[in-house]
Amino acid sequence: KTAQLDSSFARLTADTLDCRFDKQLSASGKVEGQADLAGLLDVIWRVIGNDKPPAIAGHLAFRADGNSTPDGARLLSKWALDDLAVGAGEQVFREKQLRLTAESAIQHSQNTLDITRFALESGLMTLRLGGKITDLSESRRLALKGEYDGSWQAITALLHELVPATARTVSINGSSAGKFEVVGAASRPQVRPAFRDVTTSLGIQWDSATAYGLDLGKASFQPELKQGQITIPFSEIPARGGGLVRLGGVVDFQPGDPALVIARRATLMEDIPVTPELGRHLLSRFNPVFGGMSRAEGMTSLFVEGIDLPLSEAITQRSAGRGRLDLRDLKIAPRALLAEALALGGLGDGELYTVRV
């Protein structure tokens, strides 16, 4: 038998569909459909009681086929997303085509899910994953292997749309690719977090980057998930014009709220040349005077220690840490209001003035 659902924004067709969701899942038949994403999200947001859906548009089409077996079911689904647009205005992120294929099999006698194929292909990233999940009804023990390849230009374009404040401060160039393996029990409610036994690691690289006035060179990271913590070993990154930037730390999921932790003293910036861009985007967060420089000379270094920052709204209630920003041989040529204030004192505009801190 065939059932069909039509609306102004979506169409769904089910053919000879037989699904049973008891202790032993079984599924057979075919389901396919298509939808206008903007219209679909508008309806979903109204149902859940939210006023304005996210600015996401595109055309979604999918097909899922199921075949029952004596010991479970085999499932194959294919998803296509065309002309994806995220956001509005000048900073719209667009993806011409996104394709997702997932093929798996459930075996009740073994209590396992075999993932034959999981493949995502898009201009943003390609991802391939396969393997097995055992003890499916309880601990969901993972044994998965995969690989990825991503474009930083596309990823940062999406970042700029989702977080508009980064459009003028963060840009990453190049690509990142690598293989990974995920193992361990993903569901143990008696521990925190429930996925504490899961371990994996992943290589991440970029060719160059600009972040908050810092022009950075080539970098490589090797984050590792283990014991409910993502540990990112500190990596030294050369800065244009000299000096080093060091990035790393621990994201700890064991507390009630995930937290960024840098326990021991870490020098994040060492002998970085001071520039107007660095002053405007980074140093002005320490003192607004650095946001008003037309020229600058000097060096800066920054160390931190004892950092414990919740990655949630709890950061306003519970956070800890200390650090020191050192400025050496600093001279600045002020602009805007600061330049006008100095002019009132008889000091010339555009000249470099020594700053003592």
Coordinates of C-alpha atoms in Angstrom, one line a residue:
K1 CA 0.0 0.0 0.0
T2 CA 1.1 3.6 -0.6
A3 CA 0.4 6.7 1.5
Q4 CA 1.1 10.2 0.5
L5 CA 1.2 13.5 2.3
D6 CA 1.2 16.8 0.4
S7 CA 1.5 20.4 1.7
S8 CA 2.6 23.7 0.3
F9 CA 6.2 23.1 1.5
A10 CA 6.7 19.3 1.6
R11 CA 5.7 16.0 0.1
L12 CA 6.1 12.6 1.8
T13 CA 5.4 9.2 0.2
A14 CA 5.5 5.8 2.0
D15 CA 5.3 2.5 0.0
T16 CA 4.6 -0.9 1.7
L17 CA 6.0 0.5 4.9
D18 CA 6.1 -1.8 8.0
C19 CA 8.0 -0.6 11.0
R20 CA 8.0 -2.0 14.5
F21 CA 9.7 -0.2 17.4
D22 CA 9.5 -2.8 20.2
K23 CA 12.6 -4.5 21.8
Q24 CA 13.6 -5.8 18.4
L25 CA 13.3 -3.1 15.7
S26 CA 12.2 -4.2 12.3
A27 CA 11.7 -2.1 9.2
S28 CA 10.7 -2.7 5.6
G29 CA 9.4 -0.6 2.8
K30 CA 10.3 2.7 1.3
V31 CA 9.9 6.3 2.3
E32 CA 10.8 9.3 0.2
G33 CA 10.1 13.0 0.3
Q34 CA 11.1 16.5 -0.5
A35 CA 10.7 19.8 1.3
D36 CA 11.4 23.5 1.1
L37 CA 13.6 24.0 4.2
A38 CA 12.4 27.6 4.9
G39 CA 8.8 26.5 5.0
L40 CA 9.5 23.4 7.0
L41 CA 11.5 25.3 9.6
D42 CA 8.8 27.9 9.9
V43 CA 6.2 25.2 10.7
I44 CA 8.5 23.5 13.2
W45 CA 9.3 26.7 15.0
R46 CA 5.6 27.5 15.3
V47 CA 4.9 24.1 16.8
I48 CA 7.7 24.4 19.4
G49 CA 6.5 27.9 20.3
N50 CA 9.4 30.0 18.9
D51 CA 8.7 33.2 17.0
K52 CA 11.4 33.4 14.4
P53 CA 13.0 30.4 12.7
P54 CA 16.7 30.5 11.6
A55 CA 17.5 32.0 8.3
I56 CA 18.1 28.7 6.5
A57 CA 16.8 28.0 3.0
G58 CA 17.2 25.2 0.4
H59 CA 15.6 22.2 -1.1
L60 CA 15.7 18.8 0.7
A61 CA 15.1 15.5 -0.9
F62 CA 15.5 12.0 0.7
R63 CA 14.8 8.4 0.3
A64 CA 15.0 5.6 2.8
D65 CA 14.7 1.9 2.1
G66 CA 14.4 -0.8 4.7
N67 CA 14.5 -4.6 4.4
S68 CA 13.7 -6.9 7.3
T69 CA 15.9 -9.9 7.9
P70 CA 15.3 -12.9 10.2
D71 CA 17.7 -11.3 12.7
G72 CA 17.0 -7.6 12.2
A73 CA 16.9 -5.1 9.4
R74 CA 19.0 -3.4 6.7
L75 CA 18.6 0.3 6.2
L76 CA 19.7 2.5 3.4
S77 CA 19.0 6.3 3.2
K78 CA 20.1 9.0 0.8
W79 CA 19.8 12.7 1.4
A80 CA 20.3 15.6 -1.0
L81 CA 20.3 19.2 0.0
D82 CA 20.6 21.7 -2.9
D83 CA 21.0 25.5 -2.9
L84 CA 21.5 25.7 0.8
A85 CA 21.6 29.3 2.1
V86 CA 22.3 30.1 5.8
G87 CA 21.8 33.7 6.9
A88 CA 20.6 36.9 5.2
G89 CA 22.2 40.0 3.8
E90 CA 25.7 40.2 2.5
Q91 CA 27.2 37.4 4.6
V92 CA 25.0 34.6 3.4
F93 CA 26.7 31.2 3.5
R94 CA 25.8 29.1 0.4
E95 CA 26.3 25.5 -0.4
K96 CA 25.4 24.3 -3.9
Q97 CA 25.1 20.6 -3.1
L98 CA 25.3 18.5 0.0
R99 CA 24.9 14.7 -0.2
L100 CA 24.6 12.2 2.7
T101 CA 24.4 8.4 2.3
A102 CA 24.0 6.1 5.3
E103 CA 23.8 2.3 5.1
S104 CA 23.6 0.1 8.2
A105 CA 22.3 -3.2 9.5
I106 CA 20.8 -4.2 12.9
Q107 CA 21.5 -7.7 14.2
H108 CA 19.3 -8.5 17.2
S109 CA 21.0 -11.8 18.2
Q110 CA 24.4 -10.0 18.4
N111 CA 22.8 -6.7 19.8
T112 CA 24.9 -4.8 17.2
L113 CA 24.6 -2.1 14.6
D114 CA 26.9 -2.4 11.6
I115 CA 27.6 0.9 9.9
T116 CA 28.5 -0.2 6.4
R117 CA 28.8 3.3 5.0
F118 CA 28.2 6.9 6.3
A119 CA 29.4 9.4 3.7
L120 CA 28.9 13.2 3.7
E121 CA 30.0 15.2 0.7
S122 CA 29.9 19.0 0.4
G123 CA 32.0 22.0 -0.4
L124 CA 32.4 22.5 3.3
M125 CA 33.7 19.0 4.2
T126 CA 33.7 15.4 3.1
L127 CA 33.4 12.7 5.8
R128 CA 33.5 8.9 5.6
L129 CA 32.8 6.7 8.5
G130 CA 32.2 3.0 9.1
G131 CA 32.4 0.3 11.8
K132 CA 30.3 -1.3 14.5
I133 CA 28.3 -0.4 17.6
T134 CA 28.0 -3.4 20.0
D135 CA 25.9 -3.8 23.2
L136 CA 23.5 -1.5 21.3
S137 CA 20.7 -1.6 23.9
E138 CA 23.0 -0.7 26.9
S139 CA 26.5 0.8 26.7
R140 CA 26.6 1.3 22.9
R141 CA 30.3 0.4 22.6
L142 CA 31.8 2.1 19.5
A143 CA 34.4 0.7 17.1
L144 CA 34.4 3.2 14.3
K145 CA 37.0 4.4 11.7
G146 CA 36.8 7.3 9.4
E147 CA 38.5 10.1 7.5
Y148 CA 37.6 13.7 6.7
D149 CA 38.7 16.6 4.5
G150 CA 37.6 20.1 5.1
S151 CA 38.0 23.5 3.5
W152 CA 38.8 26.3 6.0
Q153 CA 37.6 29.0 3.6
A154 CA 34.1 27.4 3.5
I155 CA 34.2 26.7 7.3
T156 CA 35.1 30.3 8.2
A157 CA 32.5 31.6 5.8
L158 CA 29.9 29.6 7.8
L159 CA 31.4 30.8 11.1
H160 CA 31.1 34.4 9.9
E161 CA 27.4 33.9 9.2
L162 CA 26.6 32.1 12.4
V163 CA 28.8 34.5 14.6
P164 CA 28.8 37.8 12.7
A165 CA 31.3 39.4 15.2
T166 CA 34.0 37.1 13.7
A167 CA 33.7 38.4 10.2
R168 CA 36.3 41.1 10.7
T169 CA 38.5 39.3 13.2
V170 CA 38.9 35.6 12.1
S171 CA 40.0 34.2 8.8
I172 CA 41.6 30.7 8.2
N173 CA 43.2 29.5 5.0
G174 CA 44.0 26.1 3.5
S175 CA 42.5 22.7 4.2
S176 CA 42.5 20.1 6.9
A177 CA 42.3 16.4 6.5
G178 CA 43.0 13.2 8.5
K179 CA 42.0 9.8 9.6
F180 CA 40.5 8.9 13.0
E181 CA 39.3 6.1 15.1
V182 CA 36.5 6.2 17.8
V183 CA 36.4 3.4 20.4
G184 CA 34.7 2.9 23.8
A185 CA 31.3 2.9 25.5
A186 CA 29.3 5.9 24.6
S187 CA 26.5 5.5 27.1
R188 CA 27.3 4.9 30.8
P189 CA 24.8 6.9 32.8
Q190 CA 26.5 6.1 36.1
V191 CA 29.6 8.2 35.2
R192 CA 30.0 11.8 34.1
P193 CA 30.0 12.4 31.2
A194 CA 28.2 9.3 30.0
F195 CA 30.7 9.0 27.1
R196 CA 33.7 9.1 29.4
D197 CA 35.0 5.8 28.1
V198 CA 35.1 7.0 24.5
T199 CA 38.6 7.8 23.1
T200 CA 39.6 9.3 19.8
S201 CA 42.1 11.7 18.3
L202 CA 42.2 13.8 15.2
G203 CA 44.8 15.8 13.2
I204 CA 43.9 19.4 12.3
Q205 CA 46.0 21.8 10.2
W206 CA 45.8 25.1 8.5
D207 CA 48.1 27.0 6.1
S208 CA 47.7 30.5 7.6
A209 CA 45.2 32.4 9.7
T210 CA 44.3 35.9 10.9
A211 CA 42.8 36.1 14.4
Y212 CA 42.1 39.3 16.4
G213 CA 44.9 41.2 14.7
L214 CA 47.4 38.3 14.8
D215 CA 48.7 37.1 11.4
L216 CA 49.6 33.5 12.0
G217 CA 51.6 31.0 9.9
K218 CA 51.2 27.3 9.3
A219 CA 49.8 25.3 12.3
S220 CA 49.1 21.7 13.3
F221 CA 47.1 20.3 16.2
Q222 CA 46.4 16.9 17.6
P223 CA 43.4 17.1 19.9
E224 CA 42.5 13.9 21.9
L225 CA 39.3 12.8 23.6
K226 CA 40.0 10.6 26.7
Q227 CA 38.4 10.3 30.1
G228 CA 35.8 12.9 29.3
Q229 CA 38.3 15.5 28.4
I230 CA 39.5 17.0 25.0
T231 CA 43.2 17.7 25.4
I232 CA 44.8 19.9 22.9
P233 CA 48.6 19.9 23.3
F234 CA 50.1 23.3 23.0
S235 CA 51.3 24.1 19.5
E236 CA 53.8 26.9 18.6
I237 CA 52.6 29.0 15.7
P238 CA 54.9 31.6 14.1
A239 CA 53.5 35.1 13.8
R240 CA 54.2 37.4 10.9
G241 CA 56.8 40.0 11.8
G242 CA 58.2 37.7 14.5
G243 CA 57.2 36.1 17.8
L244 CA 55.3 33.0 18.7
V245 CA 51.7 32.2 19.5
R246 CA 50.9 29.1 21.5
L247 CA 47.5 27.6 21.5
G248 CA 46.2 24.6 23.5
G249 CA 44.4 23.6 26.6
V250 CA 41.8 21.1 28.0
V251 CA 38.0 21.1 27.5
D252 CA 36.7 19.2 30.5
F253 CA 33.2 17.6 30.2
Q254 CA 33.3 16.1 33.7
P255 CA 31.9 19.1 35.6
G256 CA 28.2 20.0 35.3
D257 CA 29.2 22.5 32.6
P258 CA 32.0 21.9 30.2
A259 CA 35.0 24.1 31.0
L260 CA 38.1 25.4 29.3
V261 CA 41.1 24.6 31.6
I262 CA 44.7 25.8 31.5
A263 CA 46.0 24.7 34.9
R264 CA 49.8 25.4 34.5
R265 CA 51.4 28.6 33.4
A266 CA 51.3 29.0 29.6
T267 CA 52.8 31.7 27.5
L268 CA 50.1 32.4 24.8
M269 CA 52.0 35.2 23.1
E270 CA 55.7 35.7 23.1
D271 CA 57.5 38.8 21.6
I272 CA 54.7 39.7 19.3
P273 CA 55.1 43.0 17.4
V274 CA 52.4 45.6 18.4
T275 CA 50.3 46.8 15.4
P276 CA 47.2 49.0 15.1
E277 CA 45.3 45.9 14.2
L278 CA 46.4 44.0 17.2
G279 CA 45.6 47.0 19.4
R280 CA 42.1 47.4 17.9
H281 CA 41.0 43.7 18.0
L282 CA 42.9 42.3 21.0
L283 CA 44.8 44.8 23.2
S284 CA 41.8 47.1 23.4
R285 CA 40.0 44.4 25.4
F286 CA 42.6 45.0 28.2
N287 CA 42.6 48.8 27.8
P288 CA 40.5 50.8 25.4
V289 CA 43.3 53.2 24.7
F290 CA 44.9 50.6 22.4
G291 CA 41.9 50.8 20.1
G292 CA 42.9 54.3 19.0
M293 CA 46.3 53.8 17.3
S294 CA 47.2 54.8 13.8
R295 CA 50.8 53.5 14.1
A296 CA 52.6 51.5 16.8
E297 CA 55.9 50.1 17.7
G298 CA 56.9 47.7 20.5
M299 CA 56.5 44.1 21.6
T300 CA 54.0 42.3 23.7
S301 CA 53.8 39.0 25.6
L302 CA 51.0 37.3 27.5
F303 CA 50.9 34.4 30.0
V304 CA 48.0 32.8 31.8
E305 CA 47.6 30.2 34.5
G306 CA 44.9 28.6 36.7
I307 CA 42.3 29.2 33.9
D308 CA 38.9 27.5 34.6
L309 CA 36.2 29.0 32.4
P310 CA 32.8 27.3 32.0
L311 CA 31.7 27.2 28.3
S312 CA 28.1 28.1 29.2
E313 CA 26.2 30.9 30.9
A314 CA 27.8 29.8 34.1
I315 CA 30.9 31.8 33.1
T316 CA 29.3 34.9 34.6
Q317 CA 29.0 33.1 38.0
R318 CA 31.9 30.8 38.2
S319 CA 35.2 31.4 36.5
A320 CA 38.9 31.6 37.6
G321 CA 42.3 32.3 36.4
R322 CA 45.0 35.0 36.2
G323 CA 47.5 36.3 33.7
R324 CA 49.9 39.1 32.8
L325 CA 50.2 41.2 29.6
D326 CA 53.7 42.6 29.2
L327 CA 54.3 45.5 26.8
R328 CA 57.9 46.5 26.0
D329 CA 59.4 49.6 24.2
L330 CA 55.8 50.7 23.3
K331 CA 55.3 53.7 21.2
I332 CA 52.0 54.7 19.6
A333 CA 50.6 57.4 17.3
P334 CA 47.1 58.1 18.5
R335 CA 44.0 58.7 16.3
A336 CA 40.4 59.9 16.7
L337 CA 39.5 61.0 20.1
L338 CA 42.8 60.2 21.7
A339 CA 44.6 62.3 19.1
E340 CA 42.3 65.2 19.7
A341 CA 42.8 65.0 23.4
L342 CA 46.6 65.1 22.9
A343 CA 46.3 68.0 20.5
L344 CA 44.5 70.0 23.2
G345 CA 47.7 69.5 25.3
G346 CA 49.8 70.9 22.5
L347 CA 51.1 67.5 21.2
G348 CA 51.4 67.0 17.5
D349 CA 49.1 64.6 15.5
G350 CA 50.6 61.5 14.0
E351 CA 53.8 61.5 16.1
L352 CA 54.9 58.4 18.0
Y353 CA 54.7 58.7 21.8
T354 CA 56.4 56.5 24.3
V355 CA 53.9 54.7 26.5
R356 CA 54.9 53.5 30.0
V357 CA 52.8 50.7 31.5

